[in-house]
Amino acid sequence: MKHRLQVAGLFLAALLCLVLVQGGTARAARETWKEQDGTWYLLDAEGRPVSGWAEVNGEWFYLASDGRMVTGWLQDGEDWYYLNANGKMRHGSWLQDGEDWYYLNANGKMRHSAWLQDGEDWYYLNANGKMRHGSWLQDGEDWYYFRESGKMCRGGWQQVGDAWYYLSEGGKMRHDTWISYEGAWYYLKSNGQPQTGWFEYNGSKYHFRDSGKADTGWAETDGSWYYFSEDGKLQTGWIEVDGFRYFLQEDGQMLTGWRQEGDDWYYLKENGRMQTGWTEIEDDWYYFYPETGKMAVDTEIGVYVVDKKGRMLDPDMVSMMRKAQSYSSTRKYFIMVNTYTHKVGIFQGKKGSWTMIHYWDCTTGAPRTPTIKGNFRVGSRGTYFDHDKTIRLYWWTQIKGNYLFHSTLYNKSGKPVDSRLGMSLSLGCVRLAIENAKWIYDNVPTGTAIHID
């Protein structure tokens, strides 16, 4: 019985000393490491070198066909592994090899052509296993960017070179779309970069600053002002902002100056605001209705009168116009002179419907040599006459006798001597600016009625 037990014990010991080899993988039941000439070998229980994969104390090693322990990179079929300097297979960790980083899966295989999540960060391993860094990756139709650290960028703006891009929380580069960021709108082009300058989208126009921000509200571009809605759309036509009305032209530019719509006129000030009430424009006064901004024409505004062109008429002019309606003339013109206001009015039409076409300043007779008053008719005329030896008067038209319409005073060389108007200075004639004296000479026919107050 004791002998049988000894035999059984020897058999079990022999089994424990066996190295089982299955599919090229060796599991040493009783391993022995041996160094020879700086090279390590794994010997089985019978002292023979082990080859292929071998698990020793929970760690994996690879032994070459001659039994040498392999270190560094190892290709086994289509897979790559890394064996540390002590021969142990690297697994479930990053590996830096020179300037490049790799990742070895839990089974030791080098990860490649695949994404990797490490904590909250994502990485990508190229086909050669190298961690992608400082570059773009196209995965299907989507683009991703990886920092120099290899971490995938996500959830915000990322500058790459001189360009900016916006990446979603999932890391995808946004493109061909709108984004709202910190209260501003941006449009990302097909290449992911923000749109700048003018841009048309779905029939609406937008303008973006160099930063990519879409303009909203008032914005000045190339010296012109434009207005954009809260979502960045360029506005045109009439708009109201902060209680003031503005007009934006077809291209969106804010209009200043006059605007005509049908028979109606409006005026936009230098700041673009529509004018209301009384305003002076190029030495003339106009009235614009507060409710609509339309210019008043051919009507009375309180004690004032505006003509067909919207100009406020001088009260003296209005008085002259009204008075003229009771006079008749055998010609199509009628002339009135007011020696108190020193004005000459030229009318065209007929009794009851005279239209004032000119209203000029004049100089009339001095107190000791007053201009005659009453009703007269245009008589003869001439190009000039001389007074004394030095004065010449141009473009004279006879009122009565030696009372004339003529130019202000010139010398015989044609240089002005006395151009004053609006005063009582003459010897009784009515002095006019030379161009106005010539207009009467050229246009008013003989026999035209004249009335002088």
PDB file of N, CA and C in Angstrom, residues 346-440:
ATOM      1  N   ILE A 346     -42.055 139.390 -58.981  1.00  0.00           N
ATOM      2  CA  ILE A 346     -42.416 139.153 -60.386  1.00  0.00           C
ATOM      3  C   ILE A 346     -43.477 138.067 -60.395  1.00  0.00           C
ATOM      4  N   PHE A 347     -44.619 138.353 -61.035  1.00  0.00           N
ATOM      5  CA  PHE A 347     -45.731 137.411 -61.054  1.00  0.00           C
ATOM      6  C   PHE A 347     -46.030 136.998 -62.486  1.00  0.00           C
ATOM      7  N   GLN A 348     -46.545 135.782 -62.588  1.00  0.00           N
ATOM      8  CA  GLN A 348     -46.954 135.280 -63.895  1.00  0.00           C
ATOM      9  C   GLN A 348     -48.369 134.731 -63.768  1.00  0.00           C
ATOM     10  N   GLY A 349     -49.198 134.978 -64.795  1.00  0.00           N
ATOM     11  CA  GLY A 349     -50.565 134.479 -64.757  1.00  0.00           C
ATOM     12  C   GLY A 349     -51.552 135.554 -65.157  1.00  0.00           C
ATOM     13  N   LYS A 350     -52.544 135.751 -64.309  1.00  0.00           N
ATOM     14  CA  LYS A 350     -53.545 136.782 -64.578  1.00  0.00           C
ATOM     15  C   LYS A 350     -54.211 137.171 -63.264  1.00  0.00           C
ATOM     16  N   LYS A 351     -55.049 138.202 -63.350  1.00  0.00           N
ATOM     17  CA  LYS A 351     -55.720 138.731 -62.167  1.00  0.00           C
ATOM     18  C   LYS A 351     -56.448 137.618 -61.419  1.00  0.00           C
ATOM     19  N   GLY A 352     -56.217 137.545 -60.115  1.00  0.00           N
ATOM     20  CA  GLY A 352     -56.865 136.532 -59.283  1.00  0.00           C
ATOM     21  C   GLY A 352     -56.107 135.227 -59.199  1.00  0.00           C
ATOM     22  N   SER A 353     -55.179 135.010 -60.116  1.00  0.00           N
ATOM     23  CA  SER A 353     -54.421 133.747 -60.081  1.00  0.00           C
ATOM     24  C   SER A 353     -52.941 133.986 -60.415  1.00  0.00           C
ATOM     25  N   TRP A 354     -52.442 135.124 -59.927  1.00  0.00           N
ATOM     26  CA  TRP A 354     -51.022 135.389 -60.132  1.00  0.00           C
ATOM     27  C   TRP A 354     -50.167 134.422 -59.292  1.00  0.00           C
ATOM     28  N   THR A 355     -49.079 133.943 -59.908  1.00  0.00           N
ATOM     29  CA  THR A 355     -48.102 133.101 -59.208  1.00  0.00           C
ATOM     30  C   THR A 355     -46.789 133.851 -59.138  1.00  0.00           C
ATOM     31  N   MET A 356     -46.280 134.007 -57.929  1.00  0.00           N
ATOM     32  CA  MET A 356     -44.989 134.680 -57.781  1.00  0.00           C
ATOM     33  C   MET A 356     -43.870 133.743 -58.265  1.00  0.00           C
ATOM     34  N   ILE A 357     -43.099 134.231 -59.227  1.00  0.00           N
ATOM     35  CA  ILE A 357     -41.997 133.407 -59.737  1.00  0.00           C
ATOM     36  C   ILE A 357     -40.629 133.935 -59.300  1.00  0.00           C
ATOM     37  N   HIS A 358     -40.584 135.195 -58.857  1.00  0.00           N
ATOM     38  CA  HIS A 358     -39.332 135.745 -58.328  1.00  0.00           C
ATOM     39  C   HIS A 358     -39.658 136.721 -57.209  1.00  0.00           C
ATOM     40  N   TYR A 359     -38.771 136.770 -56.236  1.00  0.00           N
ATOM     41  CA  TYR A 359     -38.916 137.694 -55.105  1.00  0.00           C
ATOM     42  C   TYR A 359     -37.512 138.168 -54.774  1.00  0.00           C
ATOM     43  N   TRP A 360     -37.199 139.424 -55.142  1.00  0.00           N
ATOM     44  CA  TRP A 360     -35.824 139.898 -55.078  1.00  0.00           C
ATOM     45  C   TRP A 360     -35.661 141.069 -54.106  1.00  0.00           C
ATOM     46  N   ASP A 361     -34.438 141.152 -53.588  1.00  0.00           N
ATOM     47  CA  ASP A 361     -34.054 142.366 -52.859  1.00  0.00           C
ATOM     48  C   ASP A 361     -33.811 143.509 -53.845  1.00  0.00           C
ATOM     49  N   CYS A 362     -34.078 144.730 -53.393  1.00  0.00           N
ATOM     50  CA  CYS A 362     -33.810 145.893 -54.244  1.00  0.00           C
ATOM     51  C   CYS A 362     -33.399 147.083 -53.370  1.00  0.00           C
ATOM     52  N   THR A 363     -32.892 148.094 -54.021  1.00  0.00           N
ATOM     53  CA  THR A 363     -32.619 149.375 -53.357  1.00  0.00           C
ATOM     54  C   THR A 363     -33.500 150.436 -54.023  1.00  0.00           C
ATOM     55  N   THR A 364     -34.207 151.193 -53.181  1.00  0.00           N
ATOM     56  CA  THR A 364     -35.136 152.206 -53.710  1.00  0.00           C
ATOM     57  C   THR A 364     -34.629 153.608 -53.365  1.00  0.00           C
ATOM     58  N   GLY A 365     -35.438 154.594 -53.704  1.00  0.00           N
ATOM     59  CA  GLY A 365     -35.011 155.986 -53.571  1.00  0.00           C
ATOM     60  C   GLY A 365     -34.724 156.413 -52.145  1.00  0.00           C
ATOM     61  N   ALA A 366     -33.735 157.255 -52.018  1.00  0.00           N
ATOM     62  CA  ALA A 366     -33.398 157.832 -50.711  1.00  0.00           C
ATOM     63  C   ALA A 366     -34.522 158.760 -50.268  1.00  0.00           C
ATOM     64  N   PRO A 367     -34.577 159.100 -48.970  1.00  0.00           N
ATOM     65  CA  PRO A 367     -35.667 159.953 -48.476  1.00  0.00           C
ATOM     66  C   PRO A 367     -35.826 161.251 -49.254  1.00  0.00           C
ATOM     67  N   ARG A 368     -34.738 161.846 -49.695  1.00  0.00           N
ATOM     68  CA  ARG A 368     -34.851 163.110 -50.433  1.00  0.00           C
ATOM     69  C   ARG A 368     -35.141 162.890 -51.917  1.00  0.00           C
ATOM     70  N   THR A 369     -34.913 161.672 -52.385  1.00  0.00           N
ATOM     71  CA  THR A 369     -35.184 161.373 -53.812  1.00  0.00           C
ATOM     72  C   THR A 369     -35.973 160.073 -53.873  1.00  0.00           C
ATOM     73  N   PRO A 370     -37.200 160.074 -53.365  1.00  0.00           N
ATOM     74  CA  PRO A 370     -37.956 158.827 -53.250  1.00  0.00           C
ATOM     75  C   PRO A 370     -38.385 158.262 -54.602  1.00  0.00           C
ATOM     76  N   THR A 371     -38.588 156.948 -54.591  1.00  0.00           N
ATOM     77  CA  THR A 371     -39.143 156.280 -55.773  1.00  0.00           C
ATOM     78  C   THR A 371     -40.617 156.635 -55.894  1.00  0.00           C
ATOM     79  N   ILE A 372     -41.067 156.851 -57.107  1.00  0.00           N
ATOM     80  CA  ILE A 372     -42.484 157.179 -57.321  1.00  0.00           C
ATOM     81  C   ILE A 372     -43.355 155.996 -56.936  1.00  0.00           C
ATOM     82  N   LYS A 373     -44.592 156.266 -56.559  1.00  0.00           N
ATOM     83  CA  LYS A 373     -45.534 155.220 -56.175  1.00  0.00           C
ATOM     84  C   LYS A 373     -46.767 155.319 -57.037  1.00  0.00           C
ATOM     85  N   GLY A 374     -47.405 154.151 -57.226  1.00  0.00           N
ATOM     86  CA  GLY A 374     -48.608 154.125 -58.034  1.00  0.00           C
ATOM     87  C   GLY A 374     -48.566 152.981 -59.031  1.00  0.00           C
ATOM     88  N   ASN A 375     -49.398 153.128 -60.092  1.00  0.00           N
ATOM     89  CA  ASN A 375     -49.503 152.096 -61.123  1.00  0.00           C
ATOM     90  C   ASN A 375     -48.894 152.601 -62.418  1.00  0.00           C
ATOM     91  N   PHE A 376     -48.091 151.758 -63.044  1.00  0.00           N
ATOM     92  CA  PHE A 376     -47.359 152.161 -64.257  1.00  0.00           C
ATOM     93  C   PHE A 376     -47.300 150.971 -65.209  1.00  0.00           C
ATOM     94  N   ARG A 377     -46.719 151.245 -66.377  1.00  0.00           N
ATOM     95  CA  ARG A 377     -46.514 150.174 -67.349  1.00  0.00           C
ATOM     96  C   ARG A 377     -45.093 150.238 -67.873  1.00  0.00           C
ATOM     97  N   VAL A 378     -44.547 149.053 -68.158  1.00  0.00           N
ATOM     98  CA  VAL A 378     -43.167 148.980 -68.658  1.00  0.00           C
ATOM     99  C   VAL A 378     -43.056 149.734 -69.968  1.00  0.00           C
ATOM    100  N   GLY A 379     -42.007 150.604 -70.034  1.00  0.00           N
ATOM    101  CA  GLY A 379     -41.781 151.374 -71.251  1.00  0.00           C
ATOM    102  C   GLY A 379     -40.566 150.858 -72.009  1.00  0.00           C
ATOM    103  N   SER A 380     -39.672 151.760 -72.347  1.00  0.00           N
ATOM    104  CA  SER A 380     -38.506 151.385 -73.160  1.00  0.00           C
ATOM    105  C   SER A 380     -37.459 150.694 -72.299  1.00  0.00           C
ATOM    106  N   ARG A 381     -36.352 150.272 -72.934  1.00  0.00           N
ATOM    107  CA  ARG A 381     -35.291 149.578 -72.223  1.00  0.00           C
ATOM    108  C   ARG A 381     -33.969 149.749 -72.938  1.00  0.00           C
ATOM    109  N   GLY A 382     -32.855 149.433 -72.271  1.00  0.00           N
ATOM    110  CA  GLY A 382     -31.538 149.559 -72.877  1.00  0.00           C
ATOM    111  C   GLY A 382     -30.519 148.724 -72.123  1.00  0.00           C
ATOM    112  N   THR A 383     -29.364 148.525 -72.761  1.00  0.00           N
ATOM    113  CA  THR A 383     -28.345 147.662 -72.156  1.00  0.00           C
ATOM    114  C   THR A 383     -27.592 148.359 -71.033  1.00  0.00           C
ATOM    115  N   TYR A 384     -27.347 149.673 -71.182  1.00  0.00           N
ATOM    116  CA  TYR A 384     -26.703 150.397 -70.080  1.00  0.00           C
ATOM    117  C   TYR A 384     -26.822 151.897 -70.345  1.00  0.00           C
ATOM    118  N   PHE A 385     -26.547 152.689 -69.290  1.00  0.00           N
ATOM    119  CA  PHE A 385     -26.377 154.145 -69.450  1.00  0.00           C
ATOM    120  C   PHE A 385     -25.376 154.591 -68.397  1.00  0.00           C
ATOM    121  N   ASP A 386     -24.745 155.723 -68.638  1.00  0.00           N
ATOM    122  CA  ASP A 386     -23.728 156.245 -67.733  1.00  0.00           C
ATOM    123  C   ASP A 386     -24.294 157.396 -66.910  1.00  0.00           C
ATOM    124  N   HIS A 387     -23.874 157.458 -65.671  1.00  0.00           N
ATOM    125  CA  HIS A 387     -24.274 158.528 -64.758  1.00  0.00           C
ATOM    126  C   HIS A 387     -22.999 159.255 -64.338  1.00  0.00           C
ATOM    127  N   ASP A 388     -23.002 160.551 -64.537  1.00  0.00           N
ATOM    128  CA  ASP A 388     -21.782 161.343 -64.339  1.00  0.00           C
ATOM    129  C   ASP A 388     -20.690 160.778 -65.254  1.00  0.00           C
ATOM    130  N   LYS A 389     -19.457 160.869 -64.822  1.00  0.00           N
ATOM    131  CA  LYS A 389     -18.351 160.432 -65.674  1.00  0.00           C
ATOM    132  C   LYS A 389     -17.796 159.056 -65.291  1.00  0.00           C
ATOM    133  N   THR A 390     -18.262 158.541 -64.138  1.00  0.00           N
ATOM    134  CA  THR A 390     -17.617 157.311 -63.649  1.00  0.00           C
ATOM    135  C   THR A 390     -18.570 156.133 -63.468  1.00  0.00           C
ATOM    136  N   ILE A 391     -19.868 156.381 -63.340  1.00  0.00           N
ATOM    137  CA  ILE A 391     -20.806 155.311 -62.996  1.00  0.00           C
ATOM    138  C   ILE A 391     -21.544 154.806 -64.227  1.00  0.00           C
ATOM    139  N   ARG A 392     -21.676 153.491 -64.287  1.00  0.00           N
ATOM    140  CA  ARG A 392     -22.441 152.868 -65.383  1.00  0.00           C
ATOM    141  C   ARG A 392     -23.484 151.937 -64.762  1.00  0.00           C
ATOM    142  N   LEU A 393     -24.708 152.017 -65.314  1.00  0.00           N
ATOM    143  CA  LEU A 393     -25.826 151.187 -64.868  1.00  0.00           C
ATOM    144  C   LEU A 393     -26.244 150.279 -66.021  1.00  0.00           C
ATOM    145  N   TYR A 394     -26.397 148.979 -65.732  1.00  0.00           N
ATOM    146  CA  TYR A 394     -26.683 148.015 -66.800  1.00  0.00           C
ATOM    147  C   TYR A 394     -28.139 147.572 -66.786  1.00  0.00           C
ATOM    148  N   TRP A 395     -28.627 147.157 -67.965  1.00  0.00           N
ATOM    149  CA  TRP A 395     -29.900 146.486 -68.179  1.00  0.00           C
ATOM    150  C   TRP A 395     -31.064 147.269 -67.558  1.00  0.00           C
ATOM    151  N   TRP A 396     -31.288 148.452 -68.122  1.00  0.00           N
ATOM    152  CA  TRP A 396     -32.360 149.285 -67.584  1.00  0.00           C
ATOM    153  C   TRP A 396     -33.673 149.027 -68.306  1.00  0.00           C
ATOM    154  N   THR A 397     -34.765 149.137 -67.512  1.00  0.00           N
ATOM    155  CA  THR A 397     -36.126 148.999 -68.032  1.00  0.00           C
ATOM    156  C   THR A 397     -36.951 150.135 -67.432  1.00  0.00           C
ATOM    157  N   GLN A 398     -37.669 150.853 -68.283  1.00  0.00           N
ATOM    158  CA  GLN A 398     -38.356 152.084 -67.852  1.00  0.00           C
ATOM    159  C   GLN A 398     -39.638 151.774 -67.062  1.00  0.00           C
ATOM    160  N   ILE A 399     -39.774 152.479 -65.928  1.00  0.00           N
ATOM    161  CA  ILE A 399     -41.022 152.473 -65.154  1.00  0.00           C
ATOM    162  C   ILE A 399     -41.887 153.653 -65.600  1.00  0.00           C
ATOM    163  N   LYS A 400     -41.297 154.870 -65.494  1.00  0.00           N
ATOM    164  CA  LYS A 400     -41.944 156.097 -65.973  1.00  0.00           C
ATOM    165  C   LYS A 400     -40.880 157.176 -65.998  1.00  0.00           C
ATOM    166  N   GLY A 401     -40.823 157.852 -67.130  1.00  0.00           N
ATOM    167  CA  GLY A 401     -39.856 158.925 -67.231  1.00  0.00           C
ATOM    168  C   GLY A 401     -38.449 158.427 -66.963  1.00  0.00           C
ATOM    169  N   ASN A 402     -37.776 159.136 -66.031  1.00  0.00           N
ATOM    170  CA  ASN A 402     -36.414 158.727 -65.687  1.00  0.00           C
ATOM    171  C   ASN A 402     -36.360 157.726 -64.522  1.00  0.00           C
ATOM    172  N   TYR A 403     -37.495 157.195 -64.133  1.00  0.00           N
ATOM    173  CA  TYR A 403     -37.523 156.168 -63.098  1.00  0.00           C
ATOM    174  C   TYR A 403     -37.397 154.803 -63.781  1.00  0.00           C
ATOM    175  N   LEU A 404     -36.394 154.058 -63.356  1.00  0.00           N
ATOM    176  CA  LEU A 404     -36.039 152.827 -64.060  1.00  0.00           C
ATOM    177  C   LEU A 404     -35.775 151.676 -63.084  1.00  0.00           C
ATOM    178  N   PHE A 405     -35.900 150.469 -63.638  1.00  0.00           N
ATOM    179  CA  PHE A 405     -35.243 149.311 -63.025  1.00  0.00           C
ATOM    180  C   PHE A 405     -33.852 149.226 -63.658  1.00  0.00           C
ATOM    181  N   HIS A 406     -32.805 149.029 -62.866  1.00  0.00           N
ATOM    182  CA  HIS A 406     -31.475 148.832 -63.453  1.00  0.00           C
ATOM    183  C   HIS A 406     -30.563 148.152 -62.430  1.00  0.00           C
ATOM    184  N   SER A 407     -29.352 147.849 -62.868  1.00  0.00           N
ATOM    185  CA  SER A 407     -28.406 147.156 -61.989  1.00  0.00           C
ATOM    186  C   SER A 407     -27.894 148.077 -60.897  1.00  0.00           C
ATOM    187  N   THR A 408     -27.180 147.483 -59.942  1.00  0.00           N
ATOM    188  CA  THR A 408     -26.446 148.276 -58.965  1.00  0.00           C
ATOM    189  C   THR A 408     -25.313 148.998 -59.690  1.00  0.00           C
ATOM    190  N   LEU A 409     -24.538 149.789 -58.969  1.00  0.00           N
ATOM    191  CA  LEU A 409     -23.563 150.689 -59.596  1.00  0.00           C
ATOM    192  C   LEU A 409     -22.247 149.989 -59.947  1.00  0.00           C
ATOM    193  N   TYR A 410     -21.809 150.258 -61.206  1.00  0.00           N
ATOM    194  CA  TYR A 410     -20.523 149.743 -61.694  1.00  0.00           C
ATOM    195  C   TYR A 410     -19.729 150.918 -62.259  1.00  0.00           C
ATOM    196  N   ASN A 411     -18.391 150.734 -62.398  1.00  0.00           N
ATOM    197  CA  ASN A 411     -17.633 151.733 -63.143  1.00  0.00           C
ATOM    198  C   ASN A 411     -17.630 151.348 -64.614  1.00  0.00           C
ATOM    199  N   LYS A 412     -17.003 152.162 -65.418  1.00  0.00           N
ATOM    200  CA  LYS A 412     -17.055 151.928 -66.861  1.00  0.00           C
ATOM    201  C   LYS A 412     -16.205 150.744 -67.293  1.00  0.00           C
ATOM    202  N   SER A 413     -15.405 150.208 -66.358  1.00  0.00           N
ATOM    203  CA  SER A 413     -14.628 148.992 -66.651  1.00  0.00           C
ATOM    204  C   SER A 413     -15.405 147.740 -66.280  1.00  0.00           C
ATOM    205  N   GLY A 414     -16.615 147.944 -65.756  1.00  0.00           N
ATOM    206  CA  GLY A 414     -17.451 146.794 -65.404  1.00  0.00           C
ATOM    207  C   GLY A 414     -17.225 146.257 -64.006  1.00  0.00           C
ATOM    208  N   LYS A 415     -16.493 146.989 -63.161  1.00  0.00           N
ATOM    209  CA  LYS A 415     -16.256 146.551 -61.789  1.00  0.00           C
ATOM    210  C   LYS A 415     -17.277 147.193 -60.859  1.00  0.00           C
ATOM    211  N   PRO A 416     -17.789 146.411 -59.871  1.00  0.00           N
ATOM    212  CA  PRO A 416     -18.795 146.963 -58.949  1.00  0.00           C
ATOM    213  C   PRO A 416     -18.261 148.158 -58.164  1.00  0.00           C
ATOM    214  N   VAL A 417     -19.141 149.144 -58.005  1.00  0.00           N
ATOM    215  CA  VAL A 417     -18.806 150.336 -57.211  1.00  0.00           C
ATOM    216  C   VAL A 417     -19.626 150.340 -55.920  1.00  0.00           C
ATOM    217  N   ASP A 418     -20.916 150.028 -56.054  1.00  0.00           N
ATOM    218  CA  ASP A 418     -21.801 149.965 -54.884  1.00  0.00           C
ATOM    219  C   ASP A 418     -22.850 148.893 -55.158  1.00  0.00           C
ATOM    220  N   SER A 419     -22.756 147.744 -54.458  1.00  0.00           N
ATOM    221  CA  SER A 419     -23.671 146.619 -54.703  1.00  0.00           C
ATOM    222  C   SER A 419     -24.709 146.472 -53.603  1.00  0.00           C
ATOM    223  N   ARG A 420     -24.858 147.483 -52.763  1.00  0.00           N
ATOM    224  CA  ARG A 420     -25.781 147.365 -51.646  1.00  0.00           C
ATOM    225  C   ARG A 420     -27.233 147.268 -52.106  1.00  0.00           C
ATOM    226  N   LEU A 421     -27.972 146.372 -51.443  1.00  0.00           N
ATOM    227  CA  LEU A 421     -29.402 146.190 -51.706  1.00  0.00           C
ATOM    228  C   LEU A 421     -30.142 146.189 -50.376  1.00  0.00           C
ATOM    229  N   GLY A 422     -31.478 146.355 -50.438  1.00  0.00           N
ATOM    230  CA  GLY A 422     -32.275 146.353 -49.217  1.00  0.00           C
ATOM    231  C   GLY A 422     -32.233 147.678 -48.481  1.00  0.00           C
ATOM    232  N   MET A 423     -31.953 148.756 -49.201  1.00  0.00           N
ATOM    233  CA  MET A 423     -31.819 150.079 -48.568  1.00  0.00           C
ATOM    234  C   MET A 423     -32.520 151.144 -49.394  1.00  0.00           C
ATOM    235  N   SER A 424     -32.607 152.339 -48.820  1.00  0.00           N
ATOM    236  CA  SER A 424     -33.134 153.509 -49.540  1.00  0.00           C
ATOM    237  C   SER A 424     -31.943 154.410 -49.846  1.00  0.00           C
ATOM    238  N   LEU A 425     -31.368 154.253 -51.052  1.00  0.00           N
ATOM    239  CA  LEU A 425     -30.126 154.961 -51.392  1.00  0.00           C
ATOM    240  C   LEU A 425     -30.167 155.689 -52.728  1.00  0.00           C
ATOM    241  N   SER A 426     -31.046 155.253 -53.632  1.00  0.00           N
ATOM    242  CA  SER A 426     -30.956 155.710 -55.027  1.00  0.00           C
ATOM    243  C   SER A 426     -31.542 157.103 -55.213  1.00  0.00           C
ATOM    244  N   LEU A 427     -31.419 157.557 -56.446  1.00  0.00           N
ATOM    245  CA  LEU A 427     -31.999 158.842 -56.831  1.00  0.00           C
ATOM    246  C   LEU A 427     -33.456 158.693 -57.247  1.00  0.00           C
ATOM    247  N   GLY A 428     -34.051 157.521 -56.953  1.00  0.00           N
ATOM    248  CA  GLY A 428     -35.461 157.278 -57.283  1.00  0.00           C
ATOM    249  C   GLY A 428     -35.659 156.017 -58.096  1.00  0.00           C
ATOM    250  N   CYS A 429     -34.592 155.553 -58.781  1.00  0.00           N
ATOM    251  CA  CYS A 429     -34.694 154.299 -59.555  1.00  0.00           C
ATOM    252  C   CYS A 429     -34.683 153.095 -58.607  1.00  0.00           C
ATOM    253  N   VAL A 430     -35.059 151.941 -59.153  1.00  0.00           N
ATOM    254  CA  VAL A 430     -35.057 150.688 -58.399  1.00  0.00           C
ATOM    255  C   VAL A 430     -33.835 149.872 -58.836  1.00  0.00           C
ATOM    256  N   ARG A 431     -32.870 149.781 -57.930  1.00  0.00           N
ATOM    257  CA  ARG A 431     -31.654 149.021 -58.235  1.00  0.00           C
ATOM    258  C   ARG A 431     -31.863 147.532 -57.924  1.00  0.00           C
ATOM    259  N   LEU A 432     -31.300 146.687 -58.791  1.00  0.00           N
ATOM    260  CA  LEU A 432     -31.392 145.233 -58.629  1.00  0.00           C
ATOM    261  C   LEU A 432     -30.010 144.611 -58.854  1.00  0.00           C
ATOM    262  N   ALA A 433     -29.843 143.393 -58.370  1.00  0.00           N
ATOM    263  CA  ALA A 433     -28.641 142.647 -58.742  1.00  0.00           C
ATOM    264  C   ALA A 433     -28.616 142.560 -60.261  1.00  0.00           C
ATOM    265  N   ILE A 434     -27.425 142.611 -60.849  1.00  0.00           N
ATOM    266  CA  ILE A 434     -27.311 142.735 -62.301  1.00  0.00           C
ATOM    267  C   ILE A 434     -28.039 141.622 -63.038  1.00  0.00           C
ATOM    268  N   GLU A 435     -27.996 140.381 -62.479  1.00  0.00           N
ATOM    269  CA  GLU A 435     -28.658 139.266 -63.169  1.00  0.00           C
ATOM    270  C   GLU A 435     -30.182 139.414 -63.133  1.00  0.00           C
ATOM    271  N   ASN A 436     -30.712 140.047 -62.068  1.00  0.00           N
ATOM    272  CA  ASN A 436     -32.163 140.244 -61.975  1.00  0.00           C
ATOM    273  C   ASN A 436     -32.619 141.383 -62.888  1.00  0.00           C
ATOM    274  N   ALA A 437     -31.802 142.443 -62.968  1.00  0.00           N
ATOM    275  CA  ALA A 437     -32.116 143.530 -63.903  1.00  0.00           C
ATOM    276  C   ALA A 437     -32.140 143.011 -65.327  1.00  0.00           C
ATOM    277  N   LYS A 438     -31.213 142.127 -65.634  1.00  0.00           N
ATOM    278  CA  LYS A 438     -31.156 141.559 -66.990  1.00  0.00           C
ATOM    279  C   LYS A 438     -32.351 140.658 -67.247  1.00  0.00           C
ATOM    280  N   TRP A 439     -32.816 139.925 -66.191  1.00  0.00           N
ATOM    281  CA  TRP A 439     -33.976 139.051 -66.382  1.00  0.00           C
ATOM    282  C   TRP A 439     -35.193 139.878 -66.804  1.00  0.00           C
ATOM    283  N   ILE A 440     -35.430 141.016 -66.142  1.00  0.00           N
ATOM    284  CA  ILE A 440     -36.557 141.885 -66.536  1.00  0.00           C
ATOM    285  C   ILE A 440     -36.351 142.372 -67.960  1.00  0.00           C
TER     286      ILE A 440
END
